[in-house]
Every structure is written in C-alpha cells, then in structure tokens.
mmCIF file of C-alpha atoms and ligand atoms in Angstrom:
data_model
loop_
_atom_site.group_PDB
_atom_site.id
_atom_site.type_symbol
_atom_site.label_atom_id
_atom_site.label_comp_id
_atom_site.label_asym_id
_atom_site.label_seq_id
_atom_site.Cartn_x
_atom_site.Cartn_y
_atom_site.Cartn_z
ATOM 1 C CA UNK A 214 72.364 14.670 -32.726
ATOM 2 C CA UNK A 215 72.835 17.776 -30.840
ATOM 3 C CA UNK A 216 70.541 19.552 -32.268
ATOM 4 C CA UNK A 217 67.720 17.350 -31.883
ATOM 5 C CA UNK A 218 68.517 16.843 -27.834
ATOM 6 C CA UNK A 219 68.578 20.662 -27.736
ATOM 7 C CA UNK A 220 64.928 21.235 -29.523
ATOM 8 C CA UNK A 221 63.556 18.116 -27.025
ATOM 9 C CA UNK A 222 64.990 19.788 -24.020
ATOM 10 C CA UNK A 223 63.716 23.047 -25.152
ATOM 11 C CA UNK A 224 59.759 21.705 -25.543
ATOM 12 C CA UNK A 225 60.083 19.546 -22.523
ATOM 13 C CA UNK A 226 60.757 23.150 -20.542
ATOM 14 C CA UNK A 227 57.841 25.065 -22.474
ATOM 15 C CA UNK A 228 55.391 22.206 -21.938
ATOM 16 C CA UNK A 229 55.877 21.910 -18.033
ATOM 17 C CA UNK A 230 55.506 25.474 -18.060
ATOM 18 C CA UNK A 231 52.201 25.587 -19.661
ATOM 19 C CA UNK A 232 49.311 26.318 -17.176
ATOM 20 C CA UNK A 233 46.021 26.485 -20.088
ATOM 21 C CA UNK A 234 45.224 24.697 -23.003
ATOM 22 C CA UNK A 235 45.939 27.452 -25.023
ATOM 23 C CA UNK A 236 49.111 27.886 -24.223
ATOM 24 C CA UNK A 237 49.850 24.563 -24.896
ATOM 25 C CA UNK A 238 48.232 24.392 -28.540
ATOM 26 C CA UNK A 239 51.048 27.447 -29.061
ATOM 27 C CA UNK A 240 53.596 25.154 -27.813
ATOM 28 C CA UNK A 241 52.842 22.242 -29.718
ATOM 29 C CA UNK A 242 52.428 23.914 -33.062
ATOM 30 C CA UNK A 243 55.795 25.762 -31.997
ATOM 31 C CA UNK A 244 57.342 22.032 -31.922
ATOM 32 C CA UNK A 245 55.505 19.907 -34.100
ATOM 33 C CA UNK A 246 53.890 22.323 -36.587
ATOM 34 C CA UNK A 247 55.006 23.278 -40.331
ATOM 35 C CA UNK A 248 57.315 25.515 -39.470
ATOM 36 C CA UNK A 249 58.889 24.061 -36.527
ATOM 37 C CA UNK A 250 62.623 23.063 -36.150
ATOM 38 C CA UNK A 251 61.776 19.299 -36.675
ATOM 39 C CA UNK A 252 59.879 19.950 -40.000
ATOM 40 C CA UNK A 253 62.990 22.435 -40.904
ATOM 41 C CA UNK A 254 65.620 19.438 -40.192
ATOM 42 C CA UNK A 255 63.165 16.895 -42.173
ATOM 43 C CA UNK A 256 63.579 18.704 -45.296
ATOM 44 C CA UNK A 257 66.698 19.016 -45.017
ATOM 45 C CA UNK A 258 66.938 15.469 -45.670
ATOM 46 C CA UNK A 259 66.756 15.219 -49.107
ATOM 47 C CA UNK A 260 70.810 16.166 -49.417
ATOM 48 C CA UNK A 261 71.221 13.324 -47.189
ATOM 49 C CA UNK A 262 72.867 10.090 -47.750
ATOM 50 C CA UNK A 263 70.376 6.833 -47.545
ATOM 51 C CA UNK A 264 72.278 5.744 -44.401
ATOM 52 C CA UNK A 265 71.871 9.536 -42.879
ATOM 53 C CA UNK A 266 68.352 9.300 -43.649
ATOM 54 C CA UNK A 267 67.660 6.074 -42.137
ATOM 55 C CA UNK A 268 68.968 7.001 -38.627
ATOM 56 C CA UNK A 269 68.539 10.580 -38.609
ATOM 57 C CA UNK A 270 64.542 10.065 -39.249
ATOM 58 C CA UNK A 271 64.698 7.709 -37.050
ATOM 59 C CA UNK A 272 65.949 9.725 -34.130
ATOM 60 C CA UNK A 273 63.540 12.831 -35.496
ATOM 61 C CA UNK A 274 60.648 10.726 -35.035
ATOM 62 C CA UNK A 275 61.434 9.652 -31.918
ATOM 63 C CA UNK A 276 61.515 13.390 -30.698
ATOM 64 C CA UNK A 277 58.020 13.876 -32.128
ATOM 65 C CA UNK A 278 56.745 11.064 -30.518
ATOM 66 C CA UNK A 279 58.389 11.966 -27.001
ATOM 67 C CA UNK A 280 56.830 15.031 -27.668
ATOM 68 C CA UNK A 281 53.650 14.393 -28.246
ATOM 69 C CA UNK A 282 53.747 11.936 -25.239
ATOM 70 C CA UNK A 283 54.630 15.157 -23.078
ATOM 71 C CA UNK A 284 51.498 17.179 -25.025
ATOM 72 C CA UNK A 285 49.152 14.646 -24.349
ATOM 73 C CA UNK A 286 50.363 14.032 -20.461
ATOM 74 C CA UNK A 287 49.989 17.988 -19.850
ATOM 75 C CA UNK A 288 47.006 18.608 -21.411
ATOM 76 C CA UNK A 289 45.397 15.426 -19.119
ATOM 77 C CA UNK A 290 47.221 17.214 -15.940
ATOM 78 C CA UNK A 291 45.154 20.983 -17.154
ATOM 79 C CA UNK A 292 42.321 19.054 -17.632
ATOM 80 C CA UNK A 293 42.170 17.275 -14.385
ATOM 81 C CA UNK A 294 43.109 20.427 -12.445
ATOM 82 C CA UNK A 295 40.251 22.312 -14.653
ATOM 83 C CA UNK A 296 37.928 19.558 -13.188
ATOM 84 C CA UNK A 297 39.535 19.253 -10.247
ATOM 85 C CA UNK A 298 38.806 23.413 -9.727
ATOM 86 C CA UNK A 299 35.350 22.672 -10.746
ATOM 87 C CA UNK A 300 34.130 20.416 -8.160
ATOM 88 C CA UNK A 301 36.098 23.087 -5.245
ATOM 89 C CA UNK A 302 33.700 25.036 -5.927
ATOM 90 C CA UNK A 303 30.688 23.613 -6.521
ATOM 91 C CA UNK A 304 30.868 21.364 -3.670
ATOM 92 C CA UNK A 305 27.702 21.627 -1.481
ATOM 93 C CA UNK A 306 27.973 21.427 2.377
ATOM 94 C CA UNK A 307 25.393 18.699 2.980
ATOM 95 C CA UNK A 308 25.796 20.044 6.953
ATOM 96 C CA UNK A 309 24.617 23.704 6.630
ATOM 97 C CA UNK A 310 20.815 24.088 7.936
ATOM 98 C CA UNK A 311 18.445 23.774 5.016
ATOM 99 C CA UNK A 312 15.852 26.586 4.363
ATOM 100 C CA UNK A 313 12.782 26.359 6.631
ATOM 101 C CA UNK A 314 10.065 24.313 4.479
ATOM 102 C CA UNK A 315 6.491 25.476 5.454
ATOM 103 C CA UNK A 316 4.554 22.284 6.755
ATOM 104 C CA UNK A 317 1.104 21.531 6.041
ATOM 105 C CA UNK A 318 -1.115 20.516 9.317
ATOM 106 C CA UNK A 319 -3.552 18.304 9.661
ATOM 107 C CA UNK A 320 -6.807 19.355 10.693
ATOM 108 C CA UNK A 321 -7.780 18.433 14.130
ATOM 109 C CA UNK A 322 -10.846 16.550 12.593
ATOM 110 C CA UNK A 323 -8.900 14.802 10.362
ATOM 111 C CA UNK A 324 -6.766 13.626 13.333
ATOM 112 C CA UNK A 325 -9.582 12.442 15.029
ATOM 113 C CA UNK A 326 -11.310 10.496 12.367
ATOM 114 C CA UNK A 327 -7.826 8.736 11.833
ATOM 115 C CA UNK A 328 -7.532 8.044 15.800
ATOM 116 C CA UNK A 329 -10.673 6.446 15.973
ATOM 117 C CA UNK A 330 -10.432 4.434 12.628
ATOM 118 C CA UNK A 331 -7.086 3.386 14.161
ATOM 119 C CA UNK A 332 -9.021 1.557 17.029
ATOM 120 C CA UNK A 333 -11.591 0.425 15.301
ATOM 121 C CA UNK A 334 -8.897 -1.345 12.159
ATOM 122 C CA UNK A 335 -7.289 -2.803 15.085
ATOM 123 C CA UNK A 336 -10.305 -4.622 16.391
ATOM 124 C CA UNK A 337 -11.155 -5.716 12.870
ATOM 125 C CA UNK A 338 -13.637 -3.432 11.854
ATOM 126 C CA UNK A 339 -13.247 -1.848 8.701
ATOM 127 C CA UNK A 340 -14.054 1.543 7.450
ATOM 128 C CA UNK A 341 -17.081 2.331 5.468
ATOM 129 C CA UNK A 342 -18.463 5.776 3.914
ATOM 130 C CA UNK A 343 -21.995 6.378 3.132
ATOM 131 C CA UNK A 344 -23.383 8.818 1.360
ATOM 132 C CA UNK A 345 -23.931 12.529 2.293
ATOM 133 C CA UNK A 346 -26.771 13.317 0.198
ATOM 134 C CA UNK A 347 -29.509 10.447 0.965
ATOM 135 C CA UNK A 348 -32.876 9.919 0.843
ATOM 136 C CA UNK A 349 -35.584 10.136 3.252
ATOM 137 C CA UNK A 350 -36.288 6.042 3.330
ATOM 138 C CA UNK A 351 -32.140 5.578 3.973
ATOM 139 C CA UNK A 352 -32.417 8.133 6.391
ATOM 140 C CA UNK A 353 -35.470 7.620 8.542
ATOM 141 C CA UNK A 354 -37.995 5.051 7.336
ATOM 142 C CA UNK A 355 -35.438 2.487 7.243
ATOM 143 C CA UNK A 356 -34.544 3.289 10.697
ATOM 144 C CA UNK A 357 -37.641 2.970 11.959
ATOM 145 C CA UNK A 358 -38.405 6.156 11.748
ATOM 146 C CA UNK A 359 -41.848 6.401 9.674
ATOM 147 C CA UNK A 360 -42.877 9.287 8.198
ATOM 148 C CA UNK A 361 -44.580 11.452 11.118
ATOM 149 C CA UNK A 362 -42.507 9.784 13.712
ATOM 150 C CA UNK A 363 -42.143 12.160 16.592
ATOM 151 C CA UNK A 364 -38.442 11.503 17.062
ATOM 152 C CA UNK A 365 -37.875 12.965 13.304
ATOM 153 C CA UNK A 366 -37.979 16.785 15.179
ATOM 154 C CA UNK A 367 -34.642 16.343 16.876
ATOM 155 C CA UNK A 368 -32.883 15.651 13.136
ATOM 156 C CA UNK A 369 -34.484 18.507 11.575
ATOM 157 C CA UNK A 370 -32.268 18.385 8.487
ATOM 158 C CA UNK A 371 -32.017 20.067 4.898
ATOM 159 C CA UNK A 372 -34.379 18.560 2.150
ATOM 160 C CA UNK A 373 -33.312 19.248 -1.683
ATOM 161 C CA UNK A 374 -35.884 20.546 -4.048
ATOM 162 C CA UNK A 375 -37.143 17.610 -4.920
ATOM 163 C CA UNK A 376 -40.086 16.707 -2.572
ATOM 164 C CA UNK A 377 -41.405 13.919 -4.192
ATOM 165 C CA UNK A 378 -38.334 12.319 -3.458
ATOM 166 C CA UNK A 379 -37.697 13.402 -0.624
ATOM 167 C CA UNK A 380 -33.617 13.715 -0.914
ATOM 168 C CA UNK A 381 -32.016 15.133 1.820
ATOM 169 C CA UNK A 382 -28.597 15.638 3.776
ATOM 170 C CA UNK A 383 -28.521 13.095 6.009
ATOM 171 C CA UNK A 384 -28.629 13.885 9.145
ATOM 172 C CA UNK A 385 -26.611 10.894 11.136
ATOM 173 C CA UNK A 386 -24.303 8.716 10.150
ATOM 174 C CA UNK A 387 -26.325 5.810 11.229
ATOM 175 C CA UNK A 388 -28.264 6.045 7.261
ATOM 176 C CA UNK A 389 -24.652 4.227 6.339
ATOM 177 C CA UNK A 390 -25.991 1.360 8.539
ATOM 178 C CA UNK A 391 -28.942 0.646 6.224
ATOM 179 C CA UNK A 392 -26.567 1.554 2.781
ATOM 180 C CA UNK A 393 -24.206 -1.515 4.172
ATOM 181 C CA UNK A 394 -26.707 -3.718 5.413
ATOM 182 C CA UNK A 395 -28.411 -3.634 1.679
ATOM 183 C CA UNK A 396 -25.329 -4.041 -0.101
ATOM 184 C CA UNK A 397 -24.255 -7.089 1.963
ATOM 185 C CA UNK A 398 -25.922 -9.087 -0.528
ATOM 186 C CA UNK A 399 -24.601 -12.465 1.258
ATOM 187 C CA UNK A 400 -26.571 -11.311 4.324
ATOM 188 C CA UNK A 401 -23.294 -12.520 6.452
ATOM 189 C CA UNK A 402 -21.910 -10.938 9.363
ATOM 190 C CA UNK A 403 -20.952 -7.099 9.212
ATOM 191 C CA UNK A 404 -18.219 -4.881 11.415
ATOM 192 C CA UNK A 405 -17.990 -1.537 10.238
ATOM 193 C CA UNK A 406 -16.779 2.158 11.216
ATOM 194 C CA UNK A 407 -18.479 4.796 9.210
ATOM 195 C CA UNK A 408 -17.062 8.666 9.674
ATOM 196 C CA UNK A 409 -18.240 11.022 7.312
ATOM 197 C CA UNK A 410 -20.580 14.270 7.526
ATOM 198 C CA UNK A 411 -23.951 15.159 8.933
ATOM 199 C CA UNK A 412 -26.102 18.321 8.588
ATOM 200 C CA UNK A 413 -28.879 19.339 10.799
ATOM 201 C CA UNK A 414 -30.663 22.829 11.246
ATOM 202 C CA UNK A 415 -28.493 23.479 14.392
ATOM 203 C CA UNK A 416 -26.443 26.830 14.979
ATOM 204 C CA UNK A 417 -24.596 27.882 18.224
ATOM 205 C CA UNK A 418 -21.199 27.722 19.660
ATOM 206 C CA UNK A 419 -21.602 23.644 20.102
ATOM 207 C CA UNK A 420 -23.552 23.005 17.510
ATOM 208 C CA UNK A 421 -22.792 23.579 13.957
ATOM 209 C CA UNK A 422 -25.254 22.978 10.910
ATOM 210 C CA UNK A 423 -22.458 20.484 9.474
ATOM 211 C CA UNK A 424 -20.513 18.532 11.668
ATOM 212 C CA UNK A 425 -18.712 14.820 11.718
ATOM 213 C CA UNK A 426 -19.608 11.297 13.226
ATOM 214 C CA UNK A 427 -19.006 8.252 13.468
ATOM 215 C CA UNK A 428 -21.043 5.300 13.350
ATOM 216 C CA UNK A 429 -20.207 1.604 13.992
ATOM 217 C CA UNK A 430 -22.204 -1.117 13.189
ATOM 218 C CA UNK A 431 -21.524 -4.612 14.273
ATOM 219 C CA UNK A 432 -24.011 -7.504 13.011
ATOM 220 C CA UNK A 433 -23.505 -11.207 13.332
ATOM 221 C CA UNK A 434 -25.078 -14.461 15.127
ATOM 222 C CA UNK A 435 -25.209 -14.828 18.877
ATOM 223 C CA UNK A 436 -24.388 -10.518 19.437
ATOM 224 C CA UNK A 437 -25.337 -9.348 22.282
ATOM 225 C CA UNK A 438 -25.333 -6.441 24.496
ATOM 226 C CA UNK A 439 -22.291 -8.125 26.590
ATOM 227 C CA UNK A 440 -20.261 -7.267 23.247
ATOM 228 C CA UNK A 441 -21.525 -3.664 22.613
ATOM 229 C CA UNK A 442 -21.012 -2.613 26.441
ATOM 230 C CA UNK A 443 -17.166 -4.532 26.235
ATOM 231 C CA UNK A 444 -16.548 -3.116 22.823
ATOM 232 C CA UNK A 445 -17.466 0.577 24.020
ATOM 233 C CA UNK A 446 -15.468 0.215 27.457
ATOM 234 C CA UNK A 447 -12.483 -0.683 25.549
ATOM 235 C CA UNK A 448 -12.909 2.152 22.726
ATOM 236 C CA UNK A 449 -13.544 5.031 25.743
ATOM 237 C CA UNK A 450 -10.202 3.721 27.309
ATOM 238 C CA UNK A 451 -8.400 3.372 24.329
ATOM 239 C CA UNK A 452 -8.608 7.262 23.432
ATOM 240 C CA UNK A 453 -9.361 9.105 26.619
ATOM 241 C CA UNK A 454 -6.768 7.017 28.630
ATOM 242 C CA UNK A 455 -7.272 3.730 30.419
ATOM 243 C CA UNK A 456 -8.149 5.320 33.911
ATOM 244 C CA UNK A 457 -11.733 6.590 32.320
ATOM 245 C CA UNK A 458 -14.827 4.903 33.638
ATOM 246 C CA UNK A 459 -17.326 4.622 31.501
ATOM 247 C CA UNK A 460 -21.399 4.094 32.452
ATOM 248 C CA UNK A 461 -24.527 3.092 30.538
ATOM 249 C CA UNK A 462 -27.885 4.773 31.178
ATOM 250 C CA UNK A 463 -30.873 3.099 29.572
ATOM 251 C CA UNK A 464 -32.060 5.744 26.439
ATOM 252 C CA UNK A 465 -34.120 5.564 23.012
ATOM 253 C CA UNK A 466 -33.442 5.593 19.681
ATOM 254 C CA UNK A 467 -36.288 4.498 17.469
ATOM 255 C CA UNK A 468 -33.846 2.221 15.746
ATOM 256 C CA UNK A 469 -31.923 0.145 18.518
ATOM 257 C CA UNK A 470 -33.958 -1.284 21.408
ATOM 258 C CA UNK A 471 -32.769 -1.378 24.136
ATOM 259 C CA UNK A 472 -31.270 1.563 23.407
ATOM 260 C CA UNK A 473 -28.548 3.116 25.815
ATOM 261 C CA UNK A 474 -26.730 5.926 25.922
ATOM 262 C CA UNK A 475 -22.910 6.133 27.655
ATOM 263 C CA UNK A 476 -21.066 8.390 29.640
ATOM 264 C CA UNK A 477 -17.355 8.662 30.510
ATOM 265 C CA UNK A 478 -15.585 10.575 33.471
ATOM 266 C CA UNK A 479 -14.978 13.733 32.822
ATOM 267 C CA UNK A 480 -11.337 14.403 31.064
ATOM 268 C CA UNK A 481 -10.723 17.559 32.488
ATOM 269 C CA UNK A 482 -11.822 16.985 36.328
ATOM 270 C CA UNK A 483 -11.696 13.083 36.352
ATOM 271 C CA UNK A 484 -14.830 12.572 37.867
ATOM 272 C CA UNK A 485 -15.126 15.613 40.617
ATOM 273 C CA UNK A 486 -16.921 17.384 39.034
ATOM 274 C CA UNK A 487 -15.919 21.097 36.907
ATOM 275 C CA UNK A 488 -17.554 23.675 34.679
ATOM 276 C CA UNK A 489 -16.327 21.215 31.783
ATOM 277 C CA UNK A 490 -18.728 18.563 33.211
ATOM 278 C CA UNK A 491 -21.686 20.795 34.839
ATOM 279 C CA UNK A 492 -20.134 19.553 38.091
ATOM 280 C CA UNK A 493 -21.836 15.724 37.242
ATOM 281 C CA UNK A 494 -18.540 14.569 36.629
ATOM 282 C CA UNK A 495 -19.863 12.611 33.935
ATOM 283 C CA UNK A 496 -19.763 13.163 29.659
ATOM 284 C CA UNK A 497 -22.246 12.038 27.649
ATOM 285 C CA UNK A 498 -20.187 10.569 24.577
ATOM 286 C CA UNK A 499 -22.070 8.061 22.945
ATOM 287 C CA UNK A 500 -25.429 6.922 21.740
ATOM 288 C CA UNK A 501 -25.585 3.065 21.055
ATOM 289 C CA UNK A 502 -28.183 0.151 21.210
ATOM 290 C CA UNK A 503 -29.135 -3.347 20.095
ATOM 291 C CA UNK A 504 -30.063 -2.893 16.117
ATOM 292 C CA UNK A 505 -33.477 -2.765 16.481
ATOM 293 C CA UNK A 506 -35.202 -6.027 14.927
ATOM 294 C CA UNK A 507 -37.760 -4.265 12.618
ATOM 295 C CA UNK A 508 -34.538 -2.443 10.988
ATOM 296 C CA UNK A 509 -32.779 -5.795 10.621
ATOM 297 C CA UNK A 510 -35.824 -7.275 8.591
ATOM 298 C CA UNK A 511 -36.331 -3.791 6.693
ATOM 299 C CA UNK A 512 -32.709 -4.289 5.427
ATOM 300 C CA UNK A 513 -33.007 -7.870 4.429
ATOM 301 C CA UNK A 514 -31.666 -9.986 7.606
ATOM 302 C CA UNK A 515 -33.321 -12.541 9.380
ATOM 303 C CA UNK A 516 -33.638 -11.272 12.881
ATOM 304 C CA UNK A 517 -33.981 -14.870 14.199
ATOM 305 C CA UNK A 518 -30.787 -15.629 13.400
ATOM 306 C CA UNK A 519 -28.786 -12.010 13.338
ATOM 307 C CA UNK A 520 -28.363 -9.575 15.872
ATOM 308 C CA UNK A 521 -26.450 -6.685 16.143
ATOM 309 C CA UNK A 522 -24.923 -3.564 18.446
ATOM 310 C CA UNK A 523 -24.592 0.039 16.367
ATOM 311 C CA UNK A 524 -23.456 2.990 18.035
ATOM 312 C CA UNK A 525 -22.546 6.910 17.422
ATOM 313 C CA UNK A 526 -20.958 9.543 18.059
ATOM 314 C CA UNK A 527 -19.809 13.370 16.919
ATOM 315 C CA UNK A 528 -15.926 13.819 16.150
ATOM 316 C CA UNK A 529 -16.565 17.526 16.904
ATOM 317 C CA UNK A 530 -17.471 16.909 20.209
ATOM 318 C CA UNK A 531 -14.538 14.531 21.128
ATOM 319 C CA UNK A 532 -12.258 17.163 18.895
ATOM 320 C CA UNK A 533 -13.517 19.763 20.997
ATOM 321 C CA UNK A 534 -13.194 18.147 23.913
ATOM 322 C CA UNK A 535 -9.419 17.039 23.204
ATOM 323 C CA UNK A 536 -8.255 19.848 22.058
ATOM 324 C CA UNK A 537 -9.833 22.054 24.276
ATOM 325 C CA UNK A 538 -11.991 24.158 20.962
ATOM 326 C CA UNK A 539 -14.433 26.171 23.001
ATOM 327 C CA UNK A 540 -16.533 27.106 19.259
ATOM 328 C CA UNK A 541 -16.908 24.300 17.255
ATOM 329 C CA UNK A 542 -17.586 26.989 14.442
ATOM 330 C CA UNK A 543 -14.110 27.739 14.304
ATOM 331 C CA UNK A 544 -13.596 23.746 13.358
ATOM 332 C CA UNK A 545 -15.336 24.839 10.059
ATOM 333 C CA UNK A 546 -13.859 28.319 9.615
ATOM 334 C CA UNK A 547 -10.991 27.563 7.494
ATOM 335 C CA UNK A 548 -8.499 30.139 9.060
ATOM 336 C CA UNK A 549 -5.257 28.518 8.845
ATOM 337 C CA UNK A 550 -4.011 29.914 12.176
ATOM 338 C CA UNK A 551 -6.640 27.644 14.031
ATOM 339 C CA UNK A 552 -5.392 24.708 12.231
ATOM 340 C CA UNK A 553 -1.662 25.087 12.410
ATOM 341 C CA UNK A 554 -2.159 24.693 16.586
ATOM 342 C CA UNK A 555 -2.883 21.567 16.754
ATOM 343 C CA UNK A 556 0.849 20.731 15.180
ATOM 344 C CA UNK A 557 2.663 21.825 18.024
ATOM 345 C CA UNK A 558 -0.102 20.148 20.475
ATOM 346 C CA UNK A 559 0.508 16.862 19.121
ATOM 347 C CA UNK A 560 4.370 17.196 19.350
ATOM 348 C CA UNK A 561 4.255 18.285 23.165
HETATM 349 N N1 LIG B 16 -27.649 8.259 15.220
HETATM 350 C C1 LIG B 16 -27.808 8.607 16.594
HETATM 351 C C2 LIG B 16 -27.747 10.132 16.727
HETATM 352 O O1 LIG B 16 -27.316 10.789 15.810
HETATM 353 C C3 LIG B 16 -26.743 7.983 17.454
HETATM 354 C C4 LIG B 16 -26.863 6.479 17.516
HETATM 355 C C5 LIG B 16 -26.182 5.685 16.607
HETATM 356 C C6 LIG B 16 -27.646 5.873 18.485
HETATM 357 C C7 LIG B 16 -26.304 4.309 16.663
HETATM 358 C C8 LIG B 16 -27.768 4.512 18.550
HETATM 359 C C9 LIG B 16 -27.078 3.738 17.650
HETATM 360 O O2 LIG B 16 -28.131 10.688 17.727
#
C-alpha cells in the first residue's frame, strides 16, 4: 500500500529530525496517536472485505511496530547524548593544583618525646607514664629522700592544699620509677621510658616552672654499671649523631649510688669550645646512677638478687638545644607562629 509506505517514510524523516524528547512525544502521537493517519486507515476497515482486512492490518501493524522501533531507538540516542552532555561538563580535572590545605605542626616537644621513645622501643624498652599529681612518699621518701633531706631544696615543687597528705606535682619523672616498681607485682625484671611533665618553683629564660623529662629505668639480675654507661653512649649517639663523645663524672642523687652524671660534646662547637658550651666544650645532658639499694627494698625487690641503672633527663633542654630555642618559655607559650617553625626545620 502506497499510502502506508508514504506515512512510514514520512515518520522515519520527523523522527531522525528530532533533537529533545519533547519533540519526539509530538512526533509519536502525530504517528501513532488517535488521530493519526494509521488510526484514520484502521477504521476505515470496517467497509473492508475479510481478505482486505487480514492483509491490510497486517501491513498497518507492521508500520506501527517499525515505528515504534524508530521512537524507542531515538529517544535512547537523546538520552545518551543528554548523559553524554552531562558528564562534559561535570568532568573534574584530577591534574589542576588542589587548594592549599592548612597543616597542623607538631610541637617541637612532641617531636622530641617521640625521637627518644623511638630509641628507647627499639632497644626494647617500653613506654610508661606516671602520674603528674603524686604524693610526697612517691615523690621523695620512696626515693630516699626522707622528709628533711637536704637534697629536697633543689626540687622545691608545688604542694596541693592538702597538707596532711602531702600531694604534690611531682617534681621529676623519676616518682614513675617507684609507681612501676610497685605495680610490678611479679617483682621480675623492668625496662622502661617514662616522658611526661614536671613542675618545680623555677622561672627564667632556661628554666620554666613546668617542663618535660624523661626517665628510664632498667631493673633486672646481674645489671651493672657496664650496661647503664653502654646504654647511655649508644642513646647520646643515636640522637646527637654518632661522632658525639660522651663522659661520666662521678655525682649524687640520694636515690642511685654511685650516682653519675654525663656529658656530651658540645653540638654546636664539637668539642672546642663556644658560648653554647661556656667554652668547656662539654654539655651536661644527663643525670643517671645505679638504683640505689634502699629504694629497691622500699619498692618491694630483693636487692640481693636485683639491680638496676635509672637515668634522666629534660626534653626542653635537648629541644632547646636542637632546635636552637634560646627561651624555653616560648616552648610553653602557645603562639602558633613558634610552633609552625619547626615544620620547615624538619623538612630541610
Ligand atoms: N631525677 C633526677 C633529676 O631530676 C635525674 C636522675 C634520674 C638522676 C635518674 C639519676 C637517676 O635531677
């Protein structure tokens, strides 16, 4: 039928020129709506013969169907290119520079507590915290530090109202010593690092009334003070660089004995001697001993059979001195510009 290659022809022409859905809902109810030319030949049917019928339907239906086939094909080609539009243009350059994201920094001391508990980790020590409020046994009796013991003047610290207690800030980190020592219930062998703060009543450009140390406590059978002088060699090389020398000159602390104290070359002269050093060429870094027996027993240890090696030291100091921090006040200050610094000093 003429007619019906005409009207197929005719809708294949207005359906390849459709560009939006729209259009194309127009076109199809144009062709395959009520009052299109295919609905208009169907009821003209009725005056047909049964023969007429049979083909003639046949063919009309096969129109519709071609073109719904074409309908359905262009509205998957708009809705592709709809999509296809869509991700054009909102397609991110992964390559363009981000926007500048404003780092936190570390704070030096914060860097130096985790250099140091690096070392230690790797020797096998592990990392204990005492506590920063303590009482006056913890902090000096236990230490061998009686009440009315001379020695107590140079840790002048800050007591808490209660007298009768006597609770106070500790003033060294070496009060962790007796916490861990006490809570080893097994009385075994002990390797610790304790960092953490101190207070004292200090106040001046190197001495603040809070600052940091850290305290290391070694106990086991057959210690001696081979181990505590190889131990503290190796720890002064490990973070001031391997060409430091390091000396021992005999000291006193009421709770090690012998007690020692330990220098290193100087880090900014190397020994020659600068205004860093008071032209010595030596820094004082350490205080260390053998744990003093009395403070063994006090904590529950059989000094017969245990010995041990504890030393300290102040993070400030070893901060200051790495960094180059002429105040330590300015450690504590919280301006954000002093801490941002030390960033670009560890990336150099
Ligand atoms: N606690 C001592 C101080 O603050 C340092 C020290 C620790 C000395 C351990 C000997 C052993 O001065």
């Amino acid at each position: 039928m003429k007619e019906l290659e005409k009207i197929l022809e005719n809708a294949k022409n207005e359906i390849s020129a459709c560009e939006k859905s729209a259009d194309l809902a127009n076109v199809k109810a144009k062709y395959l709506g009520k009052k299109s030319e295919l609905q208009e030949l169907l009821s003209k049917m009725k005056d047909m013969t049964v023969e007429e019928k049979k083909t003639i339907g046949k063919e009309i239906n096969e129109v519709k169907q071609s073109i719904n086939a074409l309908v359905e094909n262009k509205n998957k080609e708009i809705e592709d290119k709809i999509l296809n539009e869509k991700l054009e243009s909102e397609k991110i350059d992964i390559t363009l520079p981000s926007k500048k994201l404003r780092r936190g920094s570390k704070h030096p001391m914060s860097r130096m507590v985790e250099e140091f508990e690096d070392i230690f980790v790797s020797m096998g020590y592990t990392v204990y915290e005492g506590l920063e409020i303590e009482s006056d046994e913890n902090c000096f009796q236990k230490l061998n530090l009686p009440i009315g013991h001379p020695a107590r003047d140079a840790q002048d610290t800050f007591y808490l109202e209660n007298e009768i207690d006597r609770f106070l800030l500790r003033s060294q980190t070496s009060t962790a010593q007796v916490r861990a020592m006490e809570e080893n219930k097994e009385k075994g062998p002990i390797r610790i690092v304790c960092p953490g703060k101190v207070y004292r009543r200090d106040e001046d450009a190197t001495h603040s009334h809070q600052f940091m140390q850290i305290e290391g406590l070694v106990i086991d059978e057959n210690i001696s003070m081979a181990d505590l002088k190889g131990t503290l060699e190796l720890f002064c090389k490990k973070i001031l660089g391997e060409k430091t020398k390091v000396r021992f000159r005999p000291s006193y602390f009421p709770f090690t004995e012998p007690s020692v104290e330990v220098d290193v070359t100087c880090f900014k002269c190397g020994g020659k001697g600068c205004n860093l050093c008071k032209q010595t060429g030596w820094i004082e870094v350490l205080g260390a001993g053998m744990v003093h027996p009395n403070v063994l027993e006090m904590s529950g240890y059989d000094s017969k059979k245990y010995q041990g090696f504890a030393f300290g030291t102040g993070i400030d100091r070893f901060a200051m001195f790495k960094y180059g921090i002429p105040d330590i006040r300015t450690i504590y200050g919280n301006d954000i510009r002093f801490i941002e610094q030390f960033d670009r000093k560890d990336e150099d």
